[in-house]
Structures are given as structure tokens and as C-alpha cells.
Short mmCIF file of C-alpha atoms in Angstrom, two decimals:
data_model
loop_
_atom_site.label_atom_id
_atom_site.label_comp_id
_atom_site.label_asym_id
_atom_site.label_seq_id
_atom_site.Cartn_x
_atom_site.Cartn_y
_atom_site.Cartn_z
CA MET A 1 -11.35 7.21 46.78
CA SER A 2 -13.81 9.59 44.82
CA TRP A 3 -12.34 12.34 43.24
CA GLY A 4 -15.53 14.63 43.57
CA THR A 5 -15.40 14.33 47.20
CA GLU A 6 -11.78 14.39 47.91
CA LEU A 7 -10.90 17.07 44.91
CA TRP A 8 -13.91 19.35 45.23
CA ASP A 9 -11.57 22.08 44.52
CA GLN A 10 -8.94 21.19 42.42
CA PHE A 11 -11.07 21.87 39.45
CA ASP A 12 -7.64 23.31 37.03
CA ASN A 13 -5.51 20.62 38.25
CA LEU A 14 -7.46 17.95 37.79
CA GLU A 15 -7.61 19.87 34.12
CA LYS A 16 -4.23 19.65 33.93
CA HIS A 17 -3.68 16.64 35.15
CA THR A 18 -5.78 14.56 32.55
CA GLN A 19 -4.24 17.12 29.61
CA TRP A 20 -1.24 15.30 30.70
CA GLY A 21 -2.83 11.51 30.61
CA ILE A 22 -3.74 12.45 26.31
CA ASP A 23 -0.10 14.14 25.77
CA PHE A 24 1.32 10.98 27.04
CA VAL A 25 -1.20 8.28 24.89
CA GLU A 26 0.06 10.40 22.21
CA LYS A 27 3.45 10.28 23.05
CA TYR A 28 3.26 6.70 23.85
CA THR A 29 1.78 6.39 20.18
CA LYS A 30 4.67 8.08 18.69
CA PHE A 31 7.21 5.47 20.56
CA VAL A 32 5.30 2.30 18.97
CA LYS A 33 5.44 4.19 15.37
CA GLU A 34 9.08 4.38 15.43
CA ARG A 35 9.45 1.30 17.27
CA SER A 36 7.42 -0.41 14.49
CA GLU A 37 9.81 1.64 11.94
CA ILE A 38 12.58 -0.15 13.10
CA GLU A 39 11.22 -3.53 12.72
CA LEU A 40 10.21 -2.63 9.10
CA ASN A 41 13.82 -0.58 8.39
CA TYR A 42 15.55 -3.93 9.85
CA ALA A 43 13.38 -6.37 7.89
CA ARG A 44 14.10 -4.67 4.83
CA GLN A 45 17.98 -5.05 5.90
CA ILE A 46 17.60 -8.17 6.74
CA ARG A 47 15.68 -9.22 3.20
CA ASN A 48 18.12 -7.41 1.00
CA LEU A 49 21.17 -9.50 2.90
CA SER A 50 19.46 -12.25 1.71
CA LYS A 51 18.94 -11.47 -1.84
CA LYS A 52 22.53 -10.12 -2.27
CA TYR A 53 24.02 -13.37 -1.11
CA GLN A 54 21.37 -15.38 -3.21
CA PRO A 55 22.85 -17.62 -6.05
CA LYS A 56 23.08 -15.87 -9.22
CA LYS A 57 22.07 -17.65 -12.64
CA LYS A 58 26.10 -18.47 -13.37
CA GLU A 59 26.47 -20.51 -9.54
CA GLU A 60 22.94 -22.70 -10.21
CA ASP A 61 25.34 -25.82 -10.55
CA ASP A 62 26.85 -24.98 -6.71
CA ASN A 63 23.41 -25.83 -5.60
CA LYS A 64 24.21 -30.31 -6.13
CA TYR A 65 26.87 -29.30 -3.28
CA THR A 66 25.28 -29.87 0.23
CA TRP A 67 26.97 -27.03 2.03
CA CYS A 68 25.86 -24.26 -0.64
CA ARG A 69 22.19 -25.93 -0.29
CA ALA A 70 22.73 -25.35 3.38
CA PHE A 71 23.38 -22.16 2.89
CA HIS A 72 20.68 -21.14 0.31
CA SER A 73 18.37 -22.63 2.73
CA THR A 74 19.63 -20.51 5.25
CA LEU A 75 18.81 -17.19 3.16
CA ASN A 76 15.48 -18.48 2.76
CA GLU A 77 15.12 -19.08 5.91
CA LEU A 78 16.56 -15.64 6.85
CA ASN A 79 13.94 -14.16 4.65
CA ASP A 80 11.19 -15.56 6.27
CA TYR A 81 12.74 -14.10 9.47
CA ALA A 82 12.62 -10.89 7.97
CA GLY A 83 8.86 -11.31 7.18
CA GLN A 84 8.34 -11.94 11.05
CA HIS A 85 10.07 -8.47 11.83
CA GLU A 86 7.54 -7.12 9.48
CA LEU A 87 4.26 -9.09 10.91
CA ILE A 88 5.36 -7.12 14.02
CA ALA A 89 5.34 -3.91 12.52
CA GLU A 90 1.89 -4.40 10.75
CA ASN A 91 0.26 -5.82 14.20
CA MET A 92 1.97 -2.72 16.10
CA THR A 93 0.43 -0.87 13.32
CA SER A 94 -2.90 -2.03 13.74
CA GLN A 95 -3.49 -3.51 16.86
CA ILE A 96 -1.72 -0.51 18.70
CA ILE A 97 -1.13 2.72 16.91
CA ALA A 98 -4.51 2.68 14.92
CA GLU A 99 -6.14 1.96 18.29
CA LEU A 100 -4.60 4.41 20.05
CA THR A 101 -5.02 7.37 17.69
CA ARG A 102 -8.81 6.35 17.55
CA TYR A 103 -8.85 6.33 21.56
CA ALA A 104 -7.01 9.25 21.86
CA GLN A 105 -9.44 11.55 19.31
CA GLU A 106 -12.42 10.05 21.47
CA ILE A 107 -10.95 10.83 25.18
CA LYS A 108 -10.15 14.28 23.90
CA THR A 109 -13.98 14.89 22.96
CA GLU A 110 -14.90 13.35 26.33
CA ARG A 111 -12.76 15.49 28.25
CA LYS A 112 -13.54 18.29 26.39
CA ALA A 113 -17.46 17.34 27.22
CA HIS A 114 -16.77 16.89 31.07
CA PHE A 115 -14.63 20.05 31.58
CA HIS A 116 -17.59 22.17 29.70
CA ASP A 117 -20.00 20.75 32.32
CA GLY A 118 -17.72 21.69 35.17
CA ARG A 119 -16.97 25.26 33.79
CA LYS A 120 -21.20 25.81 33.13
CA ALA A 121 -21.51 24.55 36.83
CA GLN A 122 -18.57 26.80 38.04
CA GLN A 123 -20.45 29.82 36.28
CA GLN A 124 -23.97 29.77 37.66
CA VAL A 125 -22.56 29.54 40.68
CA GLU A 126 -20.64 32.25 40.31
CA ALA A 127 -23.67 34.08 38.80
CA SER A 128 -25.88 32.94 42.08
CA TRP A 129 -22.66 34.35 44.25
CA LYS A 130 -22.89 37.79 42.13
CA GLN A 131 -27.13 37.59 42.82
CA LEU A 132 -26.19 37.48 46.38
CA GLU A 133 -23.57 40.22 47.04
CA SER A 134 -25.73 42.50 44.80
CA CYS A 135 -28.90 41.69 46.94
CA LYS A 136 -26.65 42.24 50.34
CA ARG A 137 -25.20 45.03 48.81
CA LYS A 138 -28.98 46.74 47.83
CA PHE A 139 -29.81 45.73 51.54
CA GLU A 140 -26.98 47.47 53.39
CA ARG A 141 -28.02 50.61 51.42
CA ASP A 142 -31.44 50.77 52.19
CA CYS A 143 -30.64 49.96 55.85
CA LYS A 144 -28.55 52.95 55.67
CA GLU A 145 -30.81 55.38 53.99
CA ALA A 146 -33.68 53.96 56.71
CA ASP A 147 -31.40 55.01 59.34
CA ARG A 148 -30.41 58.10 57.94
CA ALA A 149 -34.30 59.10 57.17
CA GLN A 150 -34.96 57.78 60.83
CA GLN A 151 -32.59 60.39 62.50
CA TYR A 152 -33.64 63.28 60.04
CA PHE A 153 -37.42 63.00 61.02
CA GLU A 154 -36.29 62.56 64.88
CA LYS A 155 -34.45 66.22 64.45
CA LEU A 156 -36.88 67.58 62.96
CA ASP A 157 -39.87 66.63 65.38
CA ALA A 158 -37.39 67.86 68.46
CA ASP A 159 -37.19 71.48 66.35
CA ILE A 160 -39.88 73.70 67.53
CA ASN A 161 -38.77 76.02 64.46
CA VAL A 162 -39.77 73.52 62.12
CA THR A 163 -43.52 73.40 60.89
CA LYS A 164 -45.67 70.39 61.15
CA ALA A 165 -45.91 70.18 57.59
CA ASP A 166 -41.99 69.22 57.37
CA VAL A 167 -42.17 66.97 60.17
CA GLU A 168 -44.72 64.79 58.60
CA LYS A 169 -42.93 64.85 55.63
CA ALA A 170 -39.49 63.49 57.40
CA ARG A 171 -41.88 60.71 59.17
CA GLN A 172 -43.11 59.57 55.59
CA GLN A 173 -39.79 59.81 54.02
CA ALA A 174 -38.26 57.59 57.50
CA GLN A 175 -41.38 55.03 56.62
CA MET A 176 -40.79 54.75 53.03
CA ARG A 177 -36.83 54.00 53.95
CA HIS A 178 -37.66 51.25 56.49
CA GLN A 179 -40.19 49.62 54.12
CA MET A 180 -37.30 49.36 51.14
CA ALA A 181 -35.13 48.47 53.76
CA SER A 182 -37.12 45.32 54.67
CA ASP A 183 -38.08 44.47 51.35
CA SER A 184 -34.60 44.18 50.56
CA LYS A 185 -34.17 41.96 53.77
CA ASN A 186 -36.43 39.93 52.44
CA GLU A 187 -34.71 39.64 48.75
CA TYR A 188 -31.62 39.25 50.09
CA SER A 189 -32.59 36.68 52.42
CA SER A 190 -34.12 34.84 49.45
CA CYS A 191 -31.12 35.26 47.12
CA LEU A 192 -28.98 33.99 50.45
CA GLN A 193 -31.18 30.59 50.66
CA LYS A 194 -30.88 30.13 46.74
CA PHE A 195 -27.64 30.71 46.95
CA ASN A 196 -27.21 28.19 49.50
CA GLN A 197 -29.38 25.69 48.06
CA GLU A 198 -27.32 26.03 44.74
CA GLN A 199 -24.07 26.08 46.41
CA ASN A 200 -24.68 22.92 47.88
CA GLU A 201 -26.10 21.11 45.18
CA HIS A 202 -22.83 22.07 42.88
CA TYR A 203 -20.32 21.02 45.88
CA TYR A 204 -22.06 17.51 46.63
CA THR A 205 -23.89 16.95 43.68
CA ILE A 206 -22.49 18.34 40.28
CA ILE A 207 -19.07 18.39 40.43
CA PRO A 208 -18.94 14.91 41.96
CA ASN A 209 -20.63 13.41 39.51
CA ILE A 210 -18.75 15.45 36.68
CA PHE A 211 -15.18 14.91 38.65
CA GLN A 212 -16.42 11.26 38.89
CA LYS A 213 -16.82 10.83 35.21
CA ILE A 214 -13.70 12.65 34.91
CA GLN A 215 -12.26 10.18 37.17
CA ALA A 216 -13.44 6.82 35.34
CA MET A 217 -12.29 8.05 31.97
CA GLU A 218 -8.75 8.51 33.38
CA GLU A 219 -9.03 4.50 34.81
CA LYS A 220 -10.14 3.50 31.30
CA ARG A 221 -7.06 5.71 29.99
CA ILE A 222 -4.80 3.93 32.41
CA GLU A 223 -6.26 0.47 31.52
CA ARG A 224 -6.24 1.08 27.66
CA MET A 225 -2.58 1.63 28.56
CA GLY A 226 -1.75 -1.28 30.29
CA GLU A 227 -3.55 -3.16 27.42
CA SER A 228 -1.50 -1.63 24.44
CA LEU A 229 1.60 -2.42 26.74
CA LYS A 230 0.19 -5.74 27.14
CA THR A 231 0.34 -6.29 23.67
CA PHE A 232 3.52 -4.57 22.73
CA ALA A 233 5.06 -7.70 24.21
CA GLU A 234 2.58 -10.31 22.90
CA VAL A 235 3.15 -9.00 19.12
CA ASP A 236 6.85 -9.98 19.77
CA ARG A 237 6.29 -13.45 21.99
CA GLN A 238 3.70 -14.61 19.31
CA ILE A 239 6.27 -14.14 16.36
CA LEU A 240 8.95 -16.15 18.98
CA PRO A 241 8.11 -19.66 17.64
CA ILE A 242 7.76 -19.03 14.34
CA ILE A 243 11.09 -17.30 14.68
CA GLY A 244 12.66 -20.11 16.86
CA LYS A 245 11.36 -22.87 13.58
CA CYS A 246 13.67 -20.30 11.38
CA LEU A 247 16.24 -20.52 13.21
CA ASP A 248 15.90 -24.29 13.89
CA GLY A 249 15.86 -24.56 10.18
CA ILE A 250 18.58 -23.14 9.65
CA THR A 251 20.50 -25.05 12.17
CA GLN A 252 18.87 -28.67 10.76
CA HIS A 253 20.57 -27.28 7.59
CA ALA A 254 23.74 -26.46 9.25
CA HIS A 255 23.49 -30.87 10.16
CA THR A 256 22.92 -31.78 6.16
CA ARG A 257 24.85 -35.23 5.60
CA ARG A 258 28.00 -34.58 3.61
CA ILE A 259 27.87 -36.24 0.08
CA MET A 260 31.29 -36.55 -1.34
CA SER A 261 30.66 -38.60 -3.90
CA ILE A 262 29.07 -35.59 -5.62
CA VAL A 263 32.45 -34.30 -6.39
CA ILE A 264 33.51 -37.53 -8.06
CA GLU A 265 30.21 -37.44 -10.28
CA SER A 266 31.17 -33.42 -10.84
CA TYR A 267 34.46 -33.74 -11.77
CA LYS A 268 34.94 -37.50 -13.28
CA SER A 269 36.45 -37.64 -16.70
CA GLY A 270 35.58 -41.38 -17.57
CA PHE A 271 39.31 -41.96 -18.48
CA GLU A 272 41.63 -44.81 -16.98
CA PRO A 273 45.01 -43.78 -15.03
CA PRO A 274 47.69 -43.68 -17.51
CA GLY A 275 50.25 -46.69 -18.06
CA ASP A 276 53.86 -47.17 -17.50
CA VAL A 277 55.86 -44.71 -19.99
CA GLU A 278 58.00 -47.35 -22.52
CA PHE A 279 62.37 -46.43 -22.24
CA GLU A 280 63.08 -45.05 -25.36
CA ASP A 281 67.10 -46.16 -25.93
CA TYR A 282 67.89 -43.24 -28.51
CA GLY A 283 71.23 -44.51 -28.06
CA GLN A 284 71.29 -47.80 -30.51
CA ALA A 285 70.38 -47.94 -33.97
CA MET A 286 67.42 -50.11 -34.21
CA LYS A 287 63.78 -50.08 -34.72
CA ARG A 288 61.74 -49.22 -31.15
CA THR A 289 59.53 -52.27 -30.20
CA VAL A 290 55.88 -51.01 -30.49
CA SER A 291 54.71 -52.20 -26.76
CA GLU A 292 51.15 -52.54 -25.94
CA THR A 293 51.60 -49.77 -23.23
CA SER A 294 52.54 -46.84 -25.71
CA LEU A 295 50.11 -45.61 -28.16
CA THR A 296 53.11 -44.69 -30.65
CA ASN A 297 52.17 -47.53 -32.75
CA SER A 298 53.14 -46.58 -35.87
CA ARG A 299 56.25 -44.72 -38.11
CA SER A 300 54.07 -42.03 -38.70
CA ASP A 301 52.93 -41.79 -35.22
CA SER A 302 56.76 -41.41 -34.15
CA LYS A 303 57.68 -38.72 -36.94
CA ALA A 304 54.70 -36.70 -35.50
CA ASP A 305 55.74 -36.94 -32.10
CA ARG A 306 59.38 -35.70 -32.86
CA SER A 307 57.65 -32.89 -34.94
CA SER A 308 55.67 -31.59 -31.96
CA LYS A 309 58.70 -30.51 -30.30
CA GLY A 310 57.82 -33.11 -27.45
CA LYS A 311 54.62 -31.21 -26.38
CA SER A 312 52.27 -34.46 -27.40
CA LYS A 313 54.26 -36.24 -24.59
CA THR A 314 52.74 -34.23 -21.77
CA LEU A 315 50.56 -36.34 -19.75
CA TRP A 316 46.49 -35.45 -20.33
CA PRO A 317 46.04 -34.24 -16.84
CA PHE A 318 48.69 -31.39 -17.35
CA ILE A 319 48.04 -30.00 -20.09
CA LYS A 320 45.90 -26.47 -20.06
CA LYS A 321 42.69 -25.82 -20.65
CA ASN A 322 41.96 -24.64 -24.09
CA LYS A 323 40.54 -20.83 -23.56
CA GLY A 324 38.70 -20.79 -27.33
CA SER A 325 34.97 -21.08 -28.05
CA ASN A 326 33.59 -24.30 -26.89
CA PRO A 327 31.83 -26.30 -29.44
CA GLU A 328 28.79 -27.00 -29.57
CA ASP A 329 29.08 -31.05 -28.98
CA PHE A 330 30.96 -30.62 -25.79
CA SER A 331 34.03 -32.33 -27.23
CA HIS A 332 36.29 -30.19 -25.46
CA LEU A 333 35.03 -31.90 -22.36
CA PRO A 334 36.07 -35.43 -20.87
CA PRO A 335 33.68 -38.40 -21.74
CA GLU A 336 32.20 -38.49 -18.76
CA GLN A 337 31.34 -34.69 -18.69
CA ARG A 338 30.81 -34.78 -22.21
CA ARG A 339 28.24 -37.60 -21.13
CA LYS A 340 26.40 -35.67 -18.37
CA LYS A 341 26.20 -32.23 -20.82
CA LEU A 342 24.59 -34.00 -23.72
CA GLN A 343 22.36 -36.02 -21.22
CA ALA A 344 21.39 -32.39 -20.01
CA LYS A 345 20.94 -30.57 -23.45
CA ILE A 346 18.53 -33.64 -24.33
CA ASP A 347 16.53 -33.44 -21.03
CA ASP A 348 16.20 -29.84 -22.12
CA ILE A 349 15.59 -30.03 -25.53
CA ASN A 350 12.52 -32.83 -24.69
CA LYS A 351 11.07 -30.61 -22.16
CA ASP A 352 10.35 -28.07 -25.33
CA ILE A 353 9.33 -30.56 -27.01
CA GLN A 354 6.48 -31.50 -24.63
CA LYS A 355 5.53 -27.74 -24.00
CA GLU A 356 5.35 -27.39 -27.24
CA MET A 357 3.04 -31.01 -27.34
CA ASP A 358 1.26 -29.15 -24.49
CA GLN A 359 0.12 -25.99 -26.25
CA ARG A 360 -0.45 -28.39 -29.59
CA ASP A 361 -2.70 -30.30 -27.82
CA ALA A 362 -4.94 -27.09 -26.20
CA LEU A 363 -4.88 -25.70 -29.13
CA THR A 364 -6.09 -28.48 -31.14
CA LYS A 365 -8.87 -28.88 -28.21
CA MET A 366 -9.84 -25.13 -28.94
CA LYS A 367 -10.42 -25.58 -32.92
CA GLU A 368 -12.52 -28.69 -32.20
CA VAL A 369 -14.66 -26.67 -29.72
CA TYR A 370 -15.01 -23.67 -32.45
CA VAL A 371 -15.49 -26.10 -35.34
CA LYS A 372 -18.66 -27.16 -32.78
CA ASN A 373 -19.57 -23.70 -31.82
CA PRO A 374 -18.96 -20.83 -34.64
CA GLN A 375 -19.98 -18.19 -32.56
CA MET A 376 -16.91 -18.83 -30.25
CA GLY A 377 -14.54 -18.43 -32.55
CA ASP A 378 -13.16 -18.99 -36.00
CA PRO A 379 -11.28 -22.41 -35.97
CA ASN A 380 -9.47 -21.23 -39.19
CA SER A 381 -7.54 -18.78 -36.80
CA VAL A 382 -6.21 -21.40 -34.78
CA ASP A 383 -3.83 -22.68 -38.06
CA PRO A 384 -1.08 -20.72 -38.12
CA ARG A 385 0.06 -20.88 -34.70
CA LEU A 386 -0.30 -24.78 -35.03
CA ALA A 387 2.03 -24.64 -37.84
CA GLU A 388 4.19 -22.90 -36.31
CA ILE A 389 4.47 -25.20 -33.20
CA ALA A 390 4.70 -28.26 -35.46
CA HIS A 391 7.55 -26.07 -37.32
CA ASN A 392 9.37 -25.87 -34.02
CA ILE A 393 8.66 -29.49 -32.90
CA GLU A 394 10.18 -30.71 -35.59
CA LYS A 395 13.39 -27.84 -35.00
CA LEU A 396 13.35 -29.12 -31.97
CA GLN A 397 13.32 -33.31 -32.65
CA ALA A 398 16.11 -32.68 -35.00
CA GLU A 399 18.46 -31.11 -32.67
CA ALA A 400 17.35 -33.89 -30.19
CA GLN A 401 18.45 -36.35 -32.95
CA LYS A 402 21.56 -34.80 -33.73
CA PHE A 403 22.26 -34.88 -29.73
CA GLU A 404 21.51 -38.27 -29.12
CA GLY A 405 23.82 -39.10 -31.95
CA TRP A 406 26.80 -37.51 -30.27
CA LEU A 407 25.39 -39.20 -26.89
CA ALA A 408 25.50 -42.62 -28.32
CA GLU A 409 29.14 -41.84 -29.98
CA VAL A 410 30.06 -40.68 -26.54
CA GLU A 411 28.41 -43.70 -24.54
CA GLY A 412 30.05 -46.24 -27.28
CA ARG A 413 33.15 -44.84 -26.44
CA MET A 414 33.44 -44.59 -22.96
CA PRO A 415 34.95 -48.00 -21.16
CA VAL A 416 32.68 -50.25 -19.32
CA LYS A 417 32.68 -50.54 -15.66
CA SER A 418 33.78 -54.26 -15.28
CA ASP A 419 36.80 -53.90 -17.82
CA PRO A 420 40.02 -53.79 -16.69
CA PRO A 421 42.10 -50.55 -16.69
CA LYS A 422 43.79 -49.70 -19.84
CA ARG A 423 47.01 -48.43 -19.80
CA THR A 424 46.83 -46.88 -23.39
CA SER A 425 45.08 -44.04 -22.84
CA SER A 426 46.18 -40.32 -22.06
CA LEU A 427 50.07 -40.73 -23.63
CA TYR A 428 51.61 -38.48 -26.39
CA CYS A 429 49.61 -37.66 -29.06
CA HIS A 430 46.63 -39.94 -28.67
CA SER A 431 45.34 -38.34 -25.27
CA PRO A 432 41.85 -37.64 -25.60
CA PHE A 433 42.93 -34.13 -24.84
CA SER A 434 44.89 -32.39 -27.50
CA PRO A 435 48.28 -30.42 -26.91
CA ASP A 436 46.37 -27.46 -26.76
CA GLY A 437 43.81 -28.80 -24.08
CA SER A 438 40.95 -29.23 -26.01
CA TYR A 439 39.35 -32.85 -26.08
CA THR A 440 39.29 -34.69 -29.25
CA GLU A 441 37.80 -37.83 -30.09
CA GLU A 442 39.86 -38.62 -33.12
CA PRO A 443 42.66 -41.36 -32.32
CA SER A 444 44.82 -42.98 -34.37
CA SER A 445 44.42 -45.26 -36.86
CA GLU A 446 45.81 -48.30 -35.07
CA VAL A 447 44.10 -47.33 -31.57
CA GLN A 448 40.86 -46.85 -33.52
CA SER A 449 41.19 -49.94 -34.80
CA LYS A 450 41.67 -51.94 -31.63
CA VAL A 451 38.79 -49.86 -29.82
CA GLN A 452 35.76 -50.41 -32.38
CA PRO A 453 35.44 -53.94 -31.53
CA GLU A 454 35.22 -53.23 -28.05
CA THR A 455 33.27 -50.50 -28.76
CA ALA A 456 30.73 -52.70 -30.85
CA GLU A 457 30.62 -55.18 -28.09
CA SER A 458 29.75 -52.89 -25.41
CA GLY A 459 27.12 -51.02 -27.85
CA ASP A 460 25.48 -54.10 -28.28
CA GLU A 461 25.58 -54.68 -24.48
CA PHE A 462 24.02 -51.62 -23.77
CA ASP A 463 21.07 -51.95 -26.38
CA ASP A 464 20.33 -55.37 -24.74
CA ALA A 465 20.05 -53.42 -21.28
CA ASP A 466 17.79 -50.81 -22.91
CA GLU A 467 15.40 -53.57 -24.19
CA GLU A 468 15.83 -55.52 -21.29
CA MET A 469 14.55 -54.49 -17.70
CA LEU A 470 16.91 -55.63 -14.81
CA PRO A 471 15.06 -58.13 -12.47
CA THR A 472 14.84 -56.76 -8.61
CA ILE A 473 17.33 -58.36 -6.23
CA GLY A 474 15.75 -56.95 -3.17
CA THR A 475 13.68 -53.83 -1.71
CA CYS A 476 14.99 -50.83 0.33
CA LYS A 477 13.86 -47.90 2.83
CA ALA A 478 14.44 -44.52 2.05
CA LEU A 479 15.93 -43.42 5.46
CA TYR A 480 16.59 -39.40 4.45
CA GLN A 481 14.91 -37.54 1.89
CA PHE A 482 17.42 -37.02 -1.46
CA GLU A 483 16.50 -34.69 -4.26
CA GLY A 484 17.93 -36.51 -6.95
CA ALA A 485 19.23 -32.97 -9.07
CA ASN A 486 22.10 -34.94 -11.04
CA GLU A 487 21.28 -37.02 -14.15
CA GLY A 488 21.48 -40.46 -13.35
CA THR A 489 19.94 -40.26 -9.70
CA ILE A 490 15.79 -40.49 -8.77
CA SER A 491 14.56 -38.23 -5.96
CA VAL A 492 13.46 -40.45 -3.04
CA VAL A 493 11.30 -39.17 0.29
CA GLU A 494 12.07 -40.22 3.68
CA GLY A 495 10.13 -43.28 4.70
CA GLU A 496 9.71 -44.38 0.86
CA LEU A 497 9.42 -47.87 -0.19
CA LEU A 498 11.78 -48.97 -3.79
CA TYR A 499 13.05 -51.59 -5.64
CA VAL A 500 16.80 -52.75 -5.59
CA ILE A 501 17.88 -53.53 -8.74
CA GLU A 502 21.71 -53.33 -8.64
CA GLU A 503 23.68 -53.25 -5.32
CA ASP A 504 26.41 -51.26 -4.39
CA LYS A 505 29.82 -51.57 -6.12
CA GLY A 506 31.80 -49.97 -4.00
CA ASP A 507 31.46 -46.47 -5.23
CA GLY A 508 28.66 -45.30 -2.26
CA TRP A 509 25.67 -45.59 -4.80
CA THR A 510 22.94 -48.04 -5.38
CA ARG A 511 20.23 -48.52 -8.19
CA ILE A 512 16.89 -48.76 -7.47
CA ARG A 513 13.58 -48.47 -9.09
CA ARG A 514 9.97 -46.74 -8.22
CA ASN A 515 8.06 -48.44 -11.52
CA GLU A 516 8.53 -49.39 -14.47
CA GLU A 517 9.31 -45.92 -15.81
CA GLU A 518 11.42 -45.05 -12.72
CA GLU A 519 14.60 -45.74 -12.01
CA GLY A 520 18.02 -44.43 -10.94
CA TYR A 521 20.50 -44.56 -8.28
CA VAL A 522 20.94 -43.07 -4.89
CA PRO A 523 23.83 -42.75 -1.77
CA THR A 524 23.81 -46.41 -0.42
CA SER A 525 24.17 -44.09 2.99
CA TYR A 526 20.37 -42.70 2.58
CA VAL A 527 18.58 -45.96 2.09
CA GLU A 528 18.46 -49.74 4.47
CA VAL A 529 18.40 -52.14 1.76
CA PHE A 530 17.45 -55.85 2.23
CA LEU A 531 18.51 -57.97 -0.54
CA ASP A 532 16.21 -61.41 -1.31
CA SER A 533 18.13 -64.60 0.36
CA ASN A 534 19.03 -65.73 -3.09
CA ALA A 535 20.52 -62.75 -4.29
CA LYS A 536 24.65 -62.38 -4.42
CA GLY A 537 26.02 -61.21 -1.38
CA ALA A 538 22.87 -61.03 0.60
CA ILE A 539 24.23 -57.90 2.60
CA THR A 540 21.51 -55.40 4.01
CA TYR A 541 23.45 -51.79 4.08
CA ILE A 542 22.59 -49.07 6.75
#
């Protein structure tokens, strides 16, 4: 169906209809703009929510727990999820809003040109019609004047009292009017023929062509609206796989394996459970016999116990923690936790030393370049900074040596894993915690004299272990990825092959080695172990 042939007389209605179409395009553009603003606001709120629950610096230690890491990973996935909604808004702005805004301006200009041509054609037809009407009225007037002149001539010609000159004059006047009427008739006929030709061209050629262009413009507008609606859906559809991956990531983190041994590593004190408390019979006037299960090994200690009014007899697990300031050597902590803190401190210092050494090496190379190419800079300008770095390294090394001394002291006093449990720990005033809850490393003279030989022996074993590398007893394959964030552990990736140097001793951990410089513990459940046939036990863990 063609608008040019069917709607030839609906110029005004088509003008209103096309204007409504443009208004609809602008209305839809506004709708998409508000939708994109909603997506941006939603993404902003999701990002703020994720940021609000991100772990604070003081909560960094919680990252060692799998459920905390799973939640933090969920927050990161949620942040990516918000990014996808920002992408929706961005794509809607670029692919729909910007395009429709530009197209609305184009269609306005095109519509204006078409209807301008239509009005111009209408004005031409109307002008031709007015000219025809004018010729018609002139022809009508001239015919009436000719009739009146003829009647007047005939009246004078019949009157015998009128002179011949008057009759002749009337005849000439009638002839002139008849000639004017004939000329008007010819002019009217010419105008009529011209008008009919222009009218035919107007309604069968000009207007159909203009209306056909307007129809094509409307069809294109409808097509563009359909494309925009399709894009509106596709913008959402394109990000659905990525959003699905974000949700899959959250689900995957929710199924993270629970490593309960981390709790042991976090809170293990390193003490042996206390032994039985000896019955003290105050009813008999006799010297109390010192037993191996009691730490009250001297008379002076007994007096100290009595003077402490019983406070020192409280078992160490029930002593309140010291609320005072923590000492630099972490002596307020149990041995195992103190060892971890000292080791972590040493690692941090070593990292700082390495940074300073890297800066020193970079500045040394720069100085060498300046020496070879003086135009690039003054070599002496680097010396103050090198001196400062050397001072920093010396200071950090001294601090590291201090903490290494405390670490060696702690490791020397910690009980060896294979030793039988000692029942003389954690009783009375010789408990590793003082009555106020702080940890102390100053046992009584008698206990110290008993511990020192063991300490020296364990220290020798530790030194020998450092000097001689443990042999491999088999191989293992990592079943899962393990980050190894804690001291003494090692990071592995899924499918990695490594050497086993110490099998699981019942604590859920297996000691492995990657190369001569990298070794540590991984959860036994995370690896598949293949022990050599001549290794002890020769058991495969899965």
C-alpha cells in the first residue's frame, strides 16, 4: 500500500502522524536513559556494599580461614558483578541513546524538507486555482457586458427617434464587448487547461512522490526502533554469561575445603598439658617430698608460693591475659605463637632489606652510567642516597639479628615433637605465664638446670637439620591449589609434581620440597602421595 495514492488528501494528518513518530523516538530515548541511570545507581550501590564489607587492615589475619577467604572472594565477584551493570549502562548510552539522539535530529531535518516540498506544491496548485477563478470571473463579466451592449444596440436600432450615429456607436460598443468576451473565453480556457494539467501532476506525481519519501522515512524509523529494542535486550544478554561466571565463582568459593588444622596453627601454644597436682598434706609436720610431677623444687619456691597467697597455683590456661603493652620480643605470647610472630617479623625485615639492596644496586648502576657518560649526570649526586641506604641496611640487619636471637632462644626452649609429654609444665609459679597473664621465659633455677641439657641437645639437632638437607622419600601430586599463607607452609598449584621429604605424622600436614631452596608443609588432603617402596610405611595418601 502506497501513501501517495491512498492518502493523497491527508497531508495534514500525515504531518501530525510523523511528528508523533519523532516524539515517540525521543520518548523511548528518554526511557533508555533513565534505565541506564538505574543500572549505574545499582552498580554504585553494589560497589559501595562490597567496599563496606571488605576486610580492614586489622582483619587481615582472618584471611587464613577458608570461610573468610570465600566471603572476601564473594565480595570481589560482587564487585565484578557491579562492573557488568556499569557495562550495561555504558553500552545503552553508546549503542542506543547516542544513536537515537543523532537519528532523531536527522529524521526531523528530513521530515521538515519533505513537508516543505509538499506545502510548496500545494501553494502552487492553490495559486493556479486562484488564477483559474480569476479568468473565469473575468470571462463571466465580459459575457454579461457583451449581452448588455448587444441588448442596448438592438434597442436603439429599433427606436426610430434615435439618430443613425448613436445606433452606429452602440453597434461598435456591442462588437467590442463581444470581442472582449471572446478573449476572456480563450484566456479562461487556457487557464483551465493549465490548471488541470498542474492539478493532475500535483495529485498523481508530485504528492505521491513526496508521500512515498515520507512513507520510507516512517518505515526506516520503525525499523530503527526495532533495532533499538533488539539492542536493548542484547545489551543485557551479552553480559549474562559473565554474570553467570561471577555467580559460579561465588558458588565455587562456597564449596571451598575447610582446613580445620589452620585453627590449630593459629592458636597452638606449644606447651604440654599440665601433669597431676601432688597432694600436699599440711596436717603432718614433715618435709614435703619433692616429686617429679611438681615444679616446686626448692624451699625458697615453697615460700614464694605461700607468699603469693595461692595466685601462682592457678593453672596457666585459666590465667587472664595481660592487658598491658606488648613487649617487642613477643614474650607475652606462648612459645609456638611467639615463634610465628618472630619469624614473621624477621621475614618482614628481610623484605625491607631486599628492597633497600635493590635500590642500592639500581643507584650503583646509575652511578656507573654517570661515570661513563658525565653529560647524563653527576656521579657524586648519588653518594648521599647510597650512604643513606647503607645505613638503613645496617640498621635493618642489626634488627634482624636481634629478632633471630630471640627466635633461636624460643626454638631452643620448645619441646621436641618426639619427646614424651612433660608433666612439670604449667604449674604454680613456674608456669610459662606469670600470675598477671603475661608469658615469661625465666623458670626456676632447678627447672632451668634440668631443661638446659635438653635444650642444648635439641639445638644441636636443629643445627644438624639446617646443615644437612633431608632426603626425599617419594613424590606427590597436588590435587588442589594451596596458597600457603602461613609460616612454614608452601604454595602449590593444582597438578604440580613435588618431592616428599616427611610424611604425615598424624597432624594432617605433609612436608614437601620443590627445589633446594623451596620446601614446606601442605595439607595432606590436598596432595596424592607416592612413597618409595623402601620408605617407611610405603603408604599412598589420597
